[in-house]
CSV table of C-alpha atoms in Angstrom, one decimal:
chain,number,residue,atom,x,y,z
V,1,MET,CA,126.0,40.0,-47.2
V,2,ARG,CA,128.9,41.2,-45.0
V,3,PRO,CA,130.6,38.4,-43.1
V,4,LEU,CA,130.0,38.0,-39.4
V,5,ARG,CA,133.3,39.1,-37.9
V,6,VAL,CA,134.2,37.1,-34.8
V,7,VAL,CA,136.9,37.7,-32.2
V,8,ILE,CA,138.1,34.7,-30.2
V,9,VAL,CA,139.6,35.5,-26.8
V,10,GLU,CA,141.2,32.2,-25.6
V,11,ASP,CA,144.7,31.5,-24.2
V,12,GLU,CA,144.8,27.8,-25.2
V,13,ALA,CA,146.0,27.8,-28.8
V,14,ALA,CA,144.5,24.4,-29.5
V,15,THR,CA,141.1,25.4,-28.2
V,16,ALA,CA,141.1,28.6,-30.1
V,17,ARG,CA,142.0,26.7,-33.4
V,18,ASN,CA,139.2,24.2,-32.7
V,19,LEU,CA,136.7,26.9,-32.0
V,20,ALA,CA,137.7,28.8,-35.2
V,21,ARG,CA,137.3,25.6,-37.2
V,22,LEU,CA,133.9,24.9,-35.9
V,23,LEU,CA,132.6,28.4,-36.4
V,24,THR,CA,133.7,28.5,-40.1
V,25,ALA,CA,132.4,25.0,-40.7
V,26,ILE,CA,129.0,26.0,-39.2
V,27,ASN,CA,128.7,29.2,-41.2
V,28,ASP,CA,131.1,30.0,-44.2
V,29,LYS,CA,130.0,33.7,-43.8
V,30,ILE,CA,131.9,33.9,-40.6
V,31,ALA,CA,135.3,35.6,-40.6
V,32,ILE,CA,137.7,35.3,-37.7
V,33,ALA,CA,138.8,38.9,-37.1
V,34,THR,CA,141.6,37.9,-34.7
V,35,THR,CA,142.5,35.6,-31.8
V,36,LEU,CA,143.6,37.2,-28.5
V,37,PRO,CA,145.3,35.1,-25.8
V,38,SER,CA,145.4,37.5,-22.9
V,39,VAL,CA,143.7,40.4,-21.0
V,40,ALA,CA,146.5,42.8,-22.0
V,41,GLU,CA,146.4,42.0,-25.7
V,42,SER,CA,142.6,42.1,-25.7
V,43,VAL,CA,142.5,45.6,-24.1
V,44,THR,CA,145.0,46.9,-26.7
V,45,TRP,CA,143.1,45.3,-29.7
V,46,PHE,CA,139.6,46.4,-28.6
V,47,SER,CA,140.8,49.9,-27.9
V,48,ASP,CA,142.0,50.3,-31.5
V,49,GLN,CA,139.4,48.1,-33.3
V,50,ALA,CA,136.0,49.2,-31.8
V,51,ASN,CA,134.2,48.8,-35.2
V,52,SER,CA,136.2,45.8,-36.6
V,53,TYR,CA,134.1,43.0,-35.2
V,54,ASP,CA,130.5,41.9,-34.6
V,55,LEU,CA,130.7,39.1,-32.0
V,56,ILE,CA,133.1,37.8,-29.4
V,57,PHE,CA,133.7,34.2,-28.2
V,58,MET,CA,135.5,34.7,-24.9
V,59,ASP,CA,137.1,32.4,-22.3
V,60,ILE,CA,136.9,33.7,-18.8
V,61,ARG,CA,140.2,32.5,-17.2
V,62,LEU,CA,143.1,33.7,-19.3
V,63,ALA,CA,146.9,33.4,-18.7
V,64,ASP,CA,147.2,36.9,-17.2
V,65,GLY,CA,143.9,37.1,-15.3
V,66,ILE,CA,140.1,37.1,-15.6
V,67,SER,CA,138.6,38.3,-18.9
V,68,PHE,CA,136.1,40.5,-17.0
V,69,ASP,CA,139.1,42.8,-16.4
V,70,ILE,CA,139.0,43.6,-20.1
V,71,PHE,CA,135.6,45.3,-19.6
V,72,LYS,CA,137.0,47.5,-16.8
V,73,GLN,CA,139.6,48.9,-19.1
V,74,VAL,CA,137.9,49.3,-22.5
V,75,ALA,CA,134.3,49.9,-23.6
V,76,ILE,CA,132.9,46.8,-25.4
V,77,THR,CA,129.5,47.2,-26.8
V,78,LYS,CA,129.3,44.1,-29.0
V,79,PRO,CA,127.7,40.8,-27.8
V,80,VAL,CA,129.8,38.2,-26.1
V,81,ILE,CA,129.4,34.4,-25.9
V,82,PHE,CA,131.4,33.1,-23.0
V,83,VAL,CA,133.1,29.7,-23.4
V,84,THR,CA,134.6,28.4,-20.2
V,85,ALA,CA,135.2,25.3,-18.0
V,86,TYR,CA,133.7,27.0,-15.0
V,87,ASN,CA,130.1,27.9,-14.2
V,88,ASP,CA,131.0,30.1,-11.2
V,89,TYR,CA,131.1,33.2,-13.4
V,90,ALA,CA,127.7,33.1,-15.0
V,91,LEU,CA,126.2,36.2,-13.3
V,92,PRO,CA,129.2,38.5,-14.1
V,93,ALA,CA,129.2,37.1,-17.6
V,94,PHE,CA,125.7,38.4,-18.3
V,95,LYS,CA,126.6,41.8,-16.8
V,96,ASN,CA,129.3,42.1,-19.5
V,97,ASN,CA,127.3,41.8,-22.7
V,98,GLY,CA,126.9,38.1,-22.4
V,99,ILE,CA,124.2,36.4,-24.5
V,100,ASP,CA,125.2,32.8,-23.9
V,101,TYR,CA,127.5,30.8,-21.7
V,102,ILE,CA,129.0,27.5,-23.0
V,103,LEU,CA,130.8,25.1,-20.7
V,104,LYS,CA,133.9,23.3,-22.0
V,105,PRO,CA,134.4,20.9,-23.5
V,106,PHE,CA,132.1,22.2,-26.2
V,107,ASP,CA,130.9,20.6,-29.4
V,108,GLU,CA,129.6,21.7,-32.8
V,109,GLN,CA,126.0,21.5,-31.8
V,110,GLU,CA,126.5,23.9,-28.8
V,111,ILE,CA,128.4,26.4,-30.9
V,112,ALA,CA,125.7,26.3,-33.6
V,113,ARG,CA,123.0,26.8,-31.0
V,114,ALA,CA,124.9,29.8,-29.6
V,115,LEU,CA,125.3,31.3,-33.1
V,116,GLN,CA,121.6,30.8,-33.8
V,117,LYS,CA,120.8,32.6,-30.5
V,118,HIS,CA,122.9,35.5,-31.5
V,119,ASN,CA,121.1,35.7,-34.9
V,120,ASP,CA,117.7,35.6,-33.2
V,121,PHE,CA,118.6,38.3,-30.7
V,122,PHE,CA,120.3,40.7,-33.2
V,123,ALA,CA,118.3,40.0,-36.4
V,124,SER,CA,117.0,43.6,-36.2
V,125,ASN,CA,120.4,45.1,-35.5
V,126,ARG,CA,119.7,45.7,-31.8
V,127,ASP,CA,122.7,46.6,-29.8
V,128,GLU,CA,121.8,44.4,-26.8
V,129,ALA,CA,119.7,41.4,-26.1
V,130,PRO,CA,116.1,42.0,-24.9
V,131,ALA,CA,115.6,41.9,-21.2
V,132,TRP,CA,113.4,38.8,-21.4
V,133,ALA,CA,116.2,36.9,-23.2
V,134,VAL,CA,118.8,37.8,-20.6
V,135,GLU,CA,116.4,36.7,-17.8
V,136,ALA,CA,115.7,33.4,-19.5
V,137,LEU,CA,119.4,32.8,-19.9
V,138,LEU,CA,120.1,33.6,-16.3
V,139,GLN,CA,117.5,31.1,-15.3
V,140,GLN,CA,119.1,28.5,-17.6
V,141,ILE,CA,122.5,29.1,-16.1
V,142,SER,CA,121.2,28.8,-12.5
V,143,HIS,CA,120.5,25.1,-13.3
V,144,LEU,CA,123.9,24.4,-14.8
V,145,THR,CA,125.8,21.7,-13.0
V,146,ARG,CA,129.0,20.1,-13.9
V,147,SER,CA,130.4,16.8,-12.6
V,148,TYR,CA,134.1,16.3,-12.3
V,149,LYS,CA,136.3,13.2,-12.2
V,150,LYS,CA,136.3,11.4,-8.9
V,151,SER,CA,138.7,8.7,-10.1
V,152,PHE,CA,140.8,7.7,-13.0
V,153,LEU,CA,141.2,4.2,-14.5
V,154,ILE,CA,144.9,4.0,-15.1
V,155,HIS,CA,146.9,1.5,-17.1
V,156,PHE,CA,149.7,0.3,-14.9
V,157,ARG,CA,151.9,-2.8,-15.3
V,158,GLU,CA,149.5,-4.7,-17.6
V,159,LYS,CA,146.6,-3.9,-15.3
V,160,LEU,CA,143.9,-1.2,-15.0
V,161,ILE,CA,143.7,0.3,-11.6
V,162,PRO,CA,141.4,2.9,-10.2
V,163,VAL,CA,143.0,6.0,-8.6
V,164,GLU,CA,141.0,8.5,-6.7
V,165,ALA,CA,141.4,12.0,-8.0
V,166,LEU,CA,141.7,13.4,-4.4
V,167,LYS,CA,144.7,11.1,-3.8
V,168,ILE,CA,146.7,12.7,-6.7
V,169,ALA,CA,148.9,15.4,-5.2
V,170,TRP,CA,150.0,16.9,-8.5
V,171,PHE,CA,150.1,16.3,-12.3
V,172,TYR,CA,153.2,17.1,-14.2
V,173,THR,CA,154.1,17.1,-17.9
V,174,THR,CA,157.4,16.8,-19.6
V,175,ASN,CA,158.3,15.7,-23.1
V,176,GLU,CA,154.6,15.6,-24.0
V,177,ILE,CA,154.0,12.9,-21.3
V,178,VAL,CA,151.7,13.6,-18.4
V,179,TYR,CA,152.4,12.0,-15.0
V,180,ALA,CA,150.1,11.8,-11.9
V,181,HIS,CA,151.9,11.7,-8.6
V,182,THR,CA,149.8,10.5,-5.6
V,183,SER,CA,150.0,11.4,-2.0
V,184,ASP,CA,151.6,8.0,-1.2
V,185,ALA,CA,154.4,8.8,-3.7
V,186,ARG,CA,153.2,6.5,-6.5
V,187,GLN,CA,153.6,7.8,-10.1
V,188,TYR,CA,151.4,6.9,-13.1
V,189,ILE,CA,151.4,7.9,-16.8
V,190,MET,CA,148.2,9.5,-17.8
V,191,GLU,CA,146.4,9.2,-21.1
V,192,PHE,CA,145.2,12.8,-21.0
V,193,THR,CA,146.8,16.1,-21.8
V,194,MET,CA,147.1,18.8,-19.2
V,195,GLU,CA,144.3,20.8,-20.9
V,196,GLN,CA,142.0,17.8,-20.8
V,197,LEU,CA,142.8,17.2,-17.2
V,198,GLU,CA,142.1,20.8,-16.3
V,199,LEU,CA,138.6,20.4,-17.7
V,200,GLN,CA,137.9,17.2,-15.8
V,201,LEU,CA,139.2,18.2,-12.4
V,202,ASP,CA,137.2,20.1,-9.8
V,203,PRO,CA,138.6,23.7,-10.0
V,204,ARG,CA,137.9,24.1,-6.3
V,205,GLN,CA,140.3,21.3,-5.5
V,206,PHE,CA,142.9,21.5,-8.3
V,207,PHE,CA,144.8,24.6,-9.7
V,208,ARG,CA,146.8,24.9,-12.9
V,209,ALA,CA,149.9,26.4,-11.4
V,210,ASN,CA,151.8,26.7,-14.7
V,211,ARG,CA,152.2,24.9,-18.0
V,212,GLN,CA,153.8,21.9,-16.3
V,213,PHE,CA,151.9,21.5,-13.0
V,214,ILE,CA,148.4,21.0,-11.8
V,215,ILE,CA,148.3,20.9,-8.0
V,216,ASN,CA,145.9,19.5,-5.4
V,217,ARG,CA,145.0,22.0,-2.7
V,218,ASP,CA,145.4,19.3,0.0
V,219,ALA,CA,149.0,18.6,-1.2
V,220,ILE,CA,150.2,22.2,-0.5
V,221,THR,CA,152.3,22.6,2.6
V,222,GLU,CA,153.8,26.1,2.2
V,223,VAL,CA,153.7,29.1,-0.1
V,224,ASP,CA,156.9,31.2,-0.3
V,225,PHE,CA,157.6,34.5,-2.0
V,226,TYR,CA,159.9,34.1,-5.0
V,227,PHE,CA,161.8,36.5,-7.3
V,228,ASN,CA,159.9,39.1,-9.4
V,229,GLY,CA,156.6,38.8,-7.5
V,230,ARG,CA,156.2,35.1,-8.1
V,231,PHE,CA,155.1,32.4,-5.6
V,232,SER,CA,157.0,29.2,-4.9
V,233,ILE,CA,154.7,26.4,-3.9
V,234,LYS,CA,155.8,23.5,-1.7
V,235,VAL,CA,153.8,20.3,-2.0
V,236,LYS,CA,154.0,16.9,-0.4
V,237,PRO,CA,155.3,14.6,-1.9
V,238,GLU,CA,157.9,17.1,-3.2
V,239,PRO,CA,158.6,17.1,-7.0
V,240,ALA,CA,162.1,17.3,-8.4
V,241,GLU,CA,161.2,20.7,-10.0
V,242,ARG,CA,160.2,23.8,-8.2
V,243,ILE,CA,156.5,24.8,-8.7
V,244,LEU,CA,156.2,28.5,-9.5
V,245,ILE,CA,153.2,30.7,-9.8
V,246,SER,CA,153.8,33.7,-12.2
V,247,LYS,CA,153.3,37.2,-10.9
V,248,ALA,CA,150.2,37.6,-13.2
V,249,ARG,CA,148.5,34.6,-11.7
V,250,VAL,CA,149.3,35.3,-8.1
V,251,PRO,CA,146.0,37.1,-7.4
V,252,GLU,CA,144.0,34.2,-8.9
V,253,PHE,CA,146.0,31.7,-6.9
V,254,LYS,CA,145.4,33.7,-3.7
V,255,SER,CA,141.7,33.9,-4.4
V,256,TRP,CA,141.6,30.1,-5.0
V,257,MET,CA,143.4,29.4,-1.8
V,258,ASN,CA,141.1,31.8,0.2
V,259,ARG,CA,137.8,30.1,-0.9
C-alpha cells in the first residue's frame, strides 16, 4: 500500500514537529512530504508538486499572511484539515477543501479522529467530501466555542498572586524568559512560552506583534509608519525596545485593529 503523503503548513517549528510526530505515531504508513512555514513557500511548492501529496494539515495564520491566500494563487484539489487557534475562519476553511477543523492545542486523539474522517470520506478515491459530510461539519463548527485566560496565577516573591489578563499591557521574551508587563508598570516572569500564551489569550484582545512581543489592544496609544513598510507600535507603559510589525503582517494588524 502506498503511504499517505501529508504536507504540513505551519509556521511554528515546534508545532510542526509535534504534529509530524503524532501523525507518524498514529499511522506508520504516513509519510511527511514536506513542511511549509509560509504562504509564499506554500504557493511555490504546491505549484510544482501538484501530484506529490494526498492530504494537507494547514494552520490558518502564518508568518506572512492567512493561508487562504494560498488557494487564491494556486489550484489545490487535495483535502485539507485545518489546525488553528482560532474558530473565526471555519466557513472559509470549508470553502477551501476543508474536511475538518481542529482547534489548538490539539492532542493525539483529535488528530487520529481527523485522519479517520479523511479515510471515511476518501475510501473510494473521491476527490471531494460528500455534501452531507460538509454540511454536518459546518454544523459542528457552528457550535465550537473557545474559552481564553481571564487571569494568571503568577509566582511572585514567594507568593502566588492572581493577575487579570486584561491588565497585562504586553508580554515580552528575551533569553528564553517570558515577562508580563502590566498597565500599572509591574513586571512578572511567566511560566509559559510565547506560543503557549498566544493560544491562551483572546485573539480579539491580544496580538502577536513579532517573535518578542504580544500586545494588548488597550495598551496601544499610537501607530507610526516605520522604515520598509513596517509599523512602529507605541504602548503604555512603554517598553525599552521598539515594537515593530513587519510589512507582511501589517494587513493582519490593521484588520485586527479595525474589528
